[in-house]
Amino acid sequence: MEKIIIPFRRAFEREEGYALAEVLSPLPPSDDPERFYAIQRSANSFTIQSDLRSAFKSVRLDPQEREIWVDVFVHYWKSINDILAAEAATALDSNPPDWTQVYTSWKELLNFIHRGYTQSHFPPWTIPILYTVTKHLRTFAIRADATILPSTSASPGVNSLDEPSTDSTTSHPNLEDCARQINRIFALVTQDRSPPPNRKYGTYYIALLLFRTYFRLSSISLCKNIIRSINAASAADMPALELFPKAHQVGYRYYVGVVAFLDERYEDALRELEAAYGACLAGPGGARQAERILGYLVPTQLLVRHRLPRQGLLEQYPALEGLYKPLCTAVRKGDLGAFDAALAAGEDQFVRRRVYLTLERGRDVCLRNLFRRVYLAGGWDEKVGETGDRVRRSRFPVAEFAAGMRIMGLQAEGDEVEALVAGLIYKGLIKGYISRQHGMVVLNKKGGAFPGTGV
C-alpha cells in the first residue's frame, strides 16, 4: 500500500490537488512503470479493505472522511486489476479484452468520489481528481464501445481536431452512459453553494468533457443546455471566466463558438472564436488549439467579414493549408472555377468538419471579387472631379460582367448575370442598383461600390 499511501499523504499535507489526482490515475508514472503490478500484489480482495483502513491511520483525517477514502481506493484497486487484465488480453491477443468491465469498475470509483463531495468530506482543492477520473471514464467508455462495435474508433477524442461527428447512426451505449455520469459531475460542481473557493472552479473543465462527449455522440443540441446552465450560474455567483485557467477559457470559447457556427449564428461564432484564438497559449498545446480554432474561424471570417487569413498564417498548419489555401487563392483572384474545384477537392474533409455549406456561401465573396476585377479593368471615366482626380465609373454595363465570367470559363448571359448582381446587392457585397432598361449596374460612388475592398 506504500505506493498509494505515501504520495496520498504527501499530497494531502500540502493540499496539492493535481498531485492527489496523479495517485488516482489509471496510467502508471513514467519513472515507475511497474507501479500497478506492485499495487495489485500488495493486497487481495479479502484483505484490501482492512489493509487500506490500517494504512490510512497514518493520514490526518476524520473517521468519516477516512472511510470514504478507503472505499475510493478499494475501487481504485479493483479498477487497476481490471485494467491490467484487459491490457494482458490485448497483448496476448487471446480473449477479447473486457473494457466494458473496466468502464464499469471505473464508474463505481467515480460514484464513491461523488459521494465524498456530496457528503461534504472532500475539500475544494481536491477538484483535480474529478478531472482525472471523469477524463479517463470517457476514454474507457470509448474503448468499451470499440470492443462491442469494432467499426467504432477507440480514439478517446472525437478525432484529431475534436470536430463534431457526422455519424448519428452508430450506437455508443457506454459513451452515452458516460455522458450521464459526467453530467452528474457537472451538476456537482455548478450547484455548489459553499463560500468560495468552492467546486465551481471545476465547471469549465467538466463542461469541456461534456462538449467533447456530445460532439462524438452527434448530440450537439445538448451542448446548448450546458451553455445555458453556465450562463445562468454566471449571472448568479459563478466566478468570471477570466479567473479560470487559460486552457479552460480557450476550450470553452472554442466550443461555444463551434456550437454557434453549427447553429448558423455566425456573428456569435465569430466573437467567440476570435476571443479563443487570441487567448491561445504559446507552445505545442497552444498550436493545436489554434489549429482547431482556425478550422472554423477561417470560414466564419470569410462569410461575416469577407476576410481571408493573412499571407503565411496557414503555412504554420499544413493540414489547414492544404484545405483552405486553394479556396483563399481562388477568392482573392475572383476565380469561380478554381473555387468550385477546390471546394469539390476538399468536399469529404469539409463535410466531416461541417463547414462545407458555410464555405459554399463564400462563393458570393469570390463572385464579388470577380466583378470587382472586371470593374477595375473597365478603366476611368473621362470626367474629372473637382480635385482634378479622375472619377470611377458609376454606370457599368451588365454585359461587361458577363464577359468577365466568360474569361473565367463560366457561361452566363443577360438575366442570369443580372440575377447574380442583384443577389450580391441584396447581401451587401455590392452597393448600387440595376437599371434593366439600359442594361446597366448603377454603382454607389460615395460609400464604395464594393464594401470592405477600398473600391
XYZ file of C-alpha atoms in Angstrom:
455
model
C 0.000 0.000 0.000
C 3.015 2.309 0.226
C 2.667 3.067 -3.491
C -0.681 4.687 -2.629
C -0.392 5.927 0.946
C 2.925 7.789 0.749
C 2.031 10.037 -2.238
C -1.523 10.411 -0.917
C -0.308 11.617 2.482
C 2.199 13.984 0.892
C -0.440 15.492 -1.414
C -2.919 15.822 1.455
C -0.456 17.502 3.792
C 0.493 20.031 1.110
C -3.058 20.378 -0.265
C -1.830 19.683 -3.805
C -4.858 18.724 -5.870
C -3.004 17.702 -9.017
C -0.567 15.549 -7.059
C -3.561 13.843 -5.437
C -5.108 13.296 -8.869
C -1.930 11.528 -10.028
C -2.377 8.998 -7.211
C -5.743 8.039 -8.758
C -4.529 7.966 -12.345
C -5.104 4.777 -14.380
C -1.746 5.408 -16.070
C 1.493 4.456 -14.289
C 4.091 7.241 -13.884
C 6.971 7.176 -16.361
C 9.513 6.745 -13.544
C 7.635 3.753 -12.081
C 6.104 1.675 -14.900
C 5.622 -1.333 -12.585
C 3.557 0.662 -10.086
C 0.244 -1.037 -10.876
C 1.674 -4.527 -10.535
C 3.063 -3.583 -7.134
C -0.357 -2.222 -6.084
C -2.061 -5.358 -7.389
C 0.264 -7.658 -5.432
C 0.045 -5.601 -2.225
C -3.392 -6.986 -1.283
C -6.191 -9.314 -2.317
C -9.949 -8.993 -2.487
C -10.305 -10.378 1.054
C -7.805 -8.073 2.755
C -7.798 -4.891 0.648
C -10.326 -3.013 2.781
C -8.698 -3.820 6.123
C -5.229 -3.129 4.703
C -6.288 0.290 3.487
C -8.116 1.119 6.682
C -4.982 0.321 8.645
C -2.697 2.222 6.259
C -4.857 5.360 6.323
C -4.432 5.679 10.091
C -1.150 7.463 9.350
C -3.034 10.213 7.465
C -4.719 13.006 9.422
C -8.364 12.505 8.502
C -11.571 12.464 10.485
C -13.144 8.984 10.770
C -15.939 9.554 8.239
C -13.619 11.053 5.648
C -11.172 8.183 6.184
C -13.905 5.644 5.436
C -14.796 7.433 2.206
C -11.157 7.388 1.085
C -10.914 3.703 1.963
C -13.911 2.991 -0.280
C -12.408 5.122 -3.048
C -9.105 3.266 -3.027
C -10.742 -0.146 -2.703
C -12.498 0.559 -6.000
C -9.325 2.054 -7.457
C -7.532 -1.216 -6.641
C -10.342 -3.187 -8.301
C -10.141 -0.945 -11.366
C -6.379 -1.453 -11.600
C -6.930 -5.213 -11.629
C -9.490 -4.899 -14.430
C -7.199 -2.604 -16.429
C -4.242 -4.998 -16.119
C -6.472 -7.914 -17.164
C -7.725 -6.031 -20.246
C -4.196 -4.980 -21.215
C -2.942 -8.535 -20.789
C -5.708 -9.873 -23.036
C -4.834 -7.220 -25.626
C -1.132 -8.104 -25.504
C -1.725 -11.868 -25.740
C -4.402 -11.427 -28.417
C -6.204 -14.420 -26.912
C -9.535 -13.497 -25.368
C -11.178 -10.175 -26.269
C -10.203 -7.503 -23.701
C -13.091 -6.673 -21.384
C -13.020 -2.888 -21.478
C -16.697 -2.810 -20.544
C -15.741 -4.241 -17.145
C -13.000 -1.618 -16.868
C -15.541 1.104 -17.616
C -17.987 -0.322 -15.054
C -15.416 -0.543 -12.258
C -14.080 2.931 -13.036
C -17.624 4.282 -12.918
C -18.013 2.775 -9.431
C -14.844 4.619 -8.433
C -16.372 7.863 -9.688
C -19.559 7.165 -7.721
C -17.641 6.945 -4.442
C -15.722 10.125 -5.245
C -19.057 11.807 -5.978
C -20.285 10.625 -2.572
C -17.226 12.150 -0.928
C -18.211 15.565 -2.273
C -21.947 15.331 -1.672
C -21.320 14.360 1.955
C -19.019 17.408 2.286
C -15.942 15.381 3.209
C -13.714 16.315 0.267
C -12.359 19.912 0.270
C -12.439 22.045 -2.921
C -8.683 21.822 -3.515
C -9.165 18.128 -4.393
C -11.175 19.009 -7.548
C -8.382 17.821 -9.905
C -9.286 14.229 -9.001
C -12.636 14.886 -10.703
C -10.720 15.989 -13.803
C -8.646 12.805 -13.888
C -11.385 10.311 -13.092
C -14.004 11.781 -15.467
C -11.481 12.198 -18.292
C -10.469 8.549 -18.112
C -14.055 7.402 -17.662
C -14.707 8.848 -21.114
C -11.627 7.091 -22.506
C -12.710 3.730 -21.089
C -16.246 4.213 -22.423
C -14.896 4.755 -25.936
C -12.635 1.713 -25.704
C -15.516 -0.385 -24.389
C -17.751 0.672 -27.277
C -14.954 -0.101 -29.721
C -14.769 -3.635 -28.293
C -18.512 -4.122 -28.693
C -18.648 -2.429 -32.106
C -15.352 -2.979 -33.948
C -16.252 -0.309 -36.514
C -16.156 2.328 -33.748
C -12.854 4.143 -33.373
C -11.153 3.615 -29.997
C -9.516 7.015 -30.105
C -10.506 8.974 -26.977
C -11.013 12.189 -28.899
C -13.773 12.948 -31.384
C -10.969 12.834 -33.910
C -7.645 14.615 -34.168
C -9.329 18.009 -34.267
C -12.206 17.483 -31.822
C -14.756 18.083 -34.547
C -18.450 17.270 -34.281
C -19.185 13.779 -35.546
C -21.368 13.425 -38.620
C -22.265 9.810 -37.749
C -25.567 9.665 -35.889
C -26.310 6.003 -36.672
C -23.651 4.154 -34.669
C -24.634 3.094 -31.163
C -22.385 4.141 -28.270
C -24.022 2.587 -25.174
C -21.094 3.105 -22.827
C -20.331 6.603 -24.035
C -23.987 7.567 -23.686
C -23.930 6.323 -20.102
C -20.638 8.152 -19.611
C -22.299 11.402 -20.706
C -24.887 10.932 -17.973
C -22.160 10.324 -15.383
C -20.205 13.412 -16.426
C -23.449 15.398 -16.326
C -23.810 14.385 -12.664
C -20.338 15.757 -12.006
C -21.227 18.934 -13.903
C -24.227 19.411 -11.611
C -21.997 18.670 -8.619
C -19.578 21.481 -9.416
C -22.033 24.084 -10.687
C -24.527 23.718 -7.852
C -22.033 24.116 -5.032
C -23.355 26.814 -2.708
C -20.463 26.843 -0.233
C -18.338 30.018 0.083
C -15.505 30.408 -2.432
C -13.146 28.855 -3.188
C -15.530 26.041 -3.971
C -16.249 23.351 -6.541
C -17.440 25.897 -9.117
C -13.833 26.255 -10.221
C -14.184 22.845 -11.854
C -17.085 23.988 -14.046
C -15.334 24.673 -17.326
C -13.108 21.590 -17.336
C -16.116 19.308 -16.829
C -18.073 21.325 -19.412
C -15.308 20.704 -21.956
C -15.504 16.955 -21.337
C -19.258 17.110 -21.890
C -18.834 19.085 -25.111
C -16.343 16.555 -26.459
C -18.625 13.680 -25.485
C -21.731 15.242 -27.035
C -19.794 16.059 -30.201
C -18.758 12.438 -30.556
C -22.342 11.315 -29.983
C -23.643 13.797 -32.599
C -25.756 15.367 -29.843
C -24.764 18.965 -30.496
C -28.124 20.258 -29.269
C -27.319 19.024 -25.752
C -24.336 21.376 -25.691
C -26.787 24.266 -25.574
C -28.074 23.008 -22.214
C -24.550 23.212 -20.818
C -24.088 26.731 -22.157
C -27.413 27.842 -20.712
C -26.544 26.349 -17.325
C -23.225 28.173 -17.229
C -24.810 31.444 -18.333
C -27.407 31.118 -15.563
C -24.714 30.351 -12.996
C -22.581 33.248 -14.262
C -25.500 35.602 -13.716
C -25.627 34.429 -10.092
C -22.402 33.549 -8.274
C -20.138 31.852 -10.820
C -16.596 33.316 -10.857
C -15.761 35.257 -14.020
C -14.390 33.194 -16.898
C -11.170 35.222 -16.763
C -10.426 33.751 -13.305
C -10.191 30.209 -14.680
C -7.064 28.631 -16.235
C -6.335 29.935 -19.723
C -6.756 26.460 -21.230
C -10.290 26.284 -19.787
C -11.108 29.723 -21.199
C -9.846 28.912 -24.691
C -11.517 25.500 -24.791
C -14.877 26.818 -23.625
C -14.922 29.738 -26.062
C -13.945 27.379 -28.875
C -16.827 25.009 -28.227
C -19.333 27.834 -27.700
C -18.128 29.304 -31.000
C -18.466 25.991 -32.836
C -21.968 25.430 -31.429
C -22.949 28.925 -32.641
C -21.307 28.180 -36.009
C -23.295 24.962 -36.450
C -26.435 26.851 -35.416
C -25.668 29.423 -38.160
C -25.293 32.236 -35.631
C -22.168 33.405 -37.363
C -21.741 36.746 -35.580
C -21.747 34.965 -32.204
C -19.416 32.304 -33.576
C -17.004 34.938 -34.856
C -16.877 36.702 -31.493
C -16.170 33.540 -29.520
C -13.707 32.020 -31.995
C -11.713 35.240 -32.276
C -11.563 35.508 -28.485
C -10.429 31.884 -28.235
C -7.783 32.316 -30.921
C -6.449 35.490 -29.298
C -6.063 33.730 -25.942
C -4.218 30.642 -27.203
C -1.130 29.750 -25.215
C 2.333 29.523 -26.687
C 3.879 26.127 -27.283
C 2.704 22.879 -28.928
C -0.531 22.756 -26.933
C -1.432 26.283 -27.996
C -0.597 25.478 -31.612
C -3.005 22.535 -31.574
C -5.699 24.735 -30.062
C -5.071 27.427 -32.677
C -5.361 24.878 -35.489
C -8.713 23.636 -34.190
C -10.000 27.190 -33.851
C -8.815 28.301 -37.297
C -10.646 25.361 -38.847
C -13.877 27.230 -38.066
C -12.603 30.799 -37.822
C -11.418 30.940 -41.448
C -14.852 30.144 -42.991
C -16.607 32.318 -40.386
C -14.478 35.369 -41.184
C -14.939 34.744 -44.884
C -18.714 34.720 -44.504
C -19.163 37.511 -41.936
C -16.317 39.912 -42.638
C -15.343 38.777 -46.137
C -11.823 38.482 -44.798
C -9.190 35.903 -45.702
C -6.325 34.763 -43.446
C -3.171 36.823 -43.828
C -0.363 35.523 -46.001
C 1.760 32.954 -44.190
C -0.735 32.148 -41.427
C -1.930 28.855 -42.904
C 1.652 27.797 -43.635
C 2.046 27.116 -39.903
C -0.667 24.445 -40.137
C -0.057 22.130 -43.129
C -3.374 20.284 -42.768
C -5.356 23.525 -42.871
C -3.178 24.949 -45.617
C -3.959 22.001 -47.869
C -7.677 22.545 -47.355
C -8.067 26.300 -47.294
C -5.212 27.756 -49.349
C -6.693 26.804 -52.763
C -10.011 28.325 -51.701
C -8.390 31.506 -50.408
C -6.337 31.887 -53.586
C -9.467 31.476 -55.704
C -11.380 34.053 -53.649
C -8.554 36.596 -53.919
C -8.449 36.189 -57.689
C -12.201 36.009 -58.093
C -11.704 32.709 -59.910
C -15.047 30.949 -59.549
C -13.880 27.882 -61.452
C -10.889 27.379 -59.154
C -13.129 27.988 -56.133
C -15.572 25.290 -57.212
C -12.694 22.899 -57.954
C -11.104 23.482 -54.526
C -14.469 23.013 -52.802
C -15.020 19.741 -54.662
C -11.468 18.507 -53.919
C -11.877 19.019 -50.173
C -15.548 18.049 -50.007
C -15.066 14.973 -47.804
C -12.999 16.898 -45.266
C -15.290 19.921 -45.329
C -18.379 17.770 -44.804
C -16.709 15.920 -41.926
C -15.851 19.233 -40.298
C -19.364 20.528 -41.056
C -18.041 23.657 -42.780
C -18.995 22.765 -46.364
C -22.227 24.777 -46.534
C -20.579 27.817 -44.960
C -17.720 27.695 -47.443
C -20.206 27.276 -50.283
C -21.753 30.580 -49.231
C -18.287 32.088 -49.582
C -18.765 31.673 -53.327
C -20.595 35.014 -53.232
C -17.404 36.701 -51.988
C -15.456 35.072 -54.808
C -18.052 36.310 -57.327
C -17.916 39.803 -55.804
C -14.135 39.836 -56.255
C -14.516 38.750 -59.877
C -16.937 41.609 -60.584
C -14.602 43.961 -58.735
C -11.739 42.927 -61.048
C -13.949 43.463 -64.074
C -14.888 46.877 -62.717
C -11.260 47.856 -62.158
C -10.333 46.631 -65.608
C -13.029 48.897 -67.046
C -10.788 51.953 -66.619
C -11.648 55.543 -65.669
C -14.302 57.902 -66.860
C -13.119 60.851 -68.900
C -14.871 63.072 -66.392
C -12.526 64.840 -63.960
C -13.633 65.639 -60.406
C -13.333 68.931 -58.562
C -9.960 67.925 -57.106
C -8.562 67.111 -60.515
C -8.692 63.366 -59.934
C -10.401 61.041 -62.321
C -13.678 59.635 -61.112
C -14.640 55.982 -61.143
C -17.408 54.926 -63.444
C -20.717 54.680 -61.659
C -22.629 53.132 -64.552
C -21.342 49.753 -65.612
C -22.807 47.531 -68.369
C -24.069 44.142 -67.262
C -22.557 42.779 -70.468
C -19.059 43.546 -69.159
C -19.680 41.486 -66.044
C -20.861 38.663 -68.314
C -17.667 38.994 -70.355
C -15.591 38.717 -67.183
C -17.340 35.486 -66.281
C -16.681 34.069 -69.749
C -12.990 34.865 -69.390
C -13.016 32.723 -66.229
C -14.624 29.891 -68.181
C -18.151 30.458 -66.864
C -21.069 30.820 -69.215
C -23.704 33.341 -68.112
C -25.708 35.893 -70.071
C -28.269 38.632 -69.582
C -30.855 37.820 -66.975
C -28.619 35.288 -65.231
C -25.850 37.851 -64.688
C -28.398 40.413 -63.537
C -29.689 37.878 -61.018
C -26.172 37.304 -59.707
C -25.540 41.028 -59.350
C -28.921 41.519 -57.681
C -28.044 38.774 -55.192
C -24.775 40.480 -54.313
C -26.538 43.824 -53.895
C -29.108 42.197 -51.616
C -26.352 40.656 -49.481
C -24.487 43.959 -49.193
C -21.487 42.825 -51.222
C -22.151 45.471 -53.880
C -23.681 48.893 -53.327
C -25.916 50.107 -56.132
C -28.885 49.065 -58.208
C -29.662 47.617 -61.631
C -31.147 49.689 -64.436
C -32.727 46.982 -66.564
C -33.942 49.461 -69.164
C -30.353 50.386 -70.037
C -28.681 47.093 -69.108
C -26.581 48.924 -66.545
C -25.478 48.410 -62.970
C -25.505 51.819 -61.269
C -22.857 51.701 -58.545
C -22.576 53.812 -55.419
C -19.541 56.072 -55.516
C -19.840 57.735 -52.131
C -19.693 54.718 -49.866
C -17.645 52.452 -52.128
C -19.147 50.191 -54.738
C -17.573 47.065 -53.205
C -17.667 47.451 -49.398
C -14.615 46.347 -47.490
C -12.319 46.331 -50.523
C -11.421 50.014 -50.759
C -13.091 50.319 -54.161
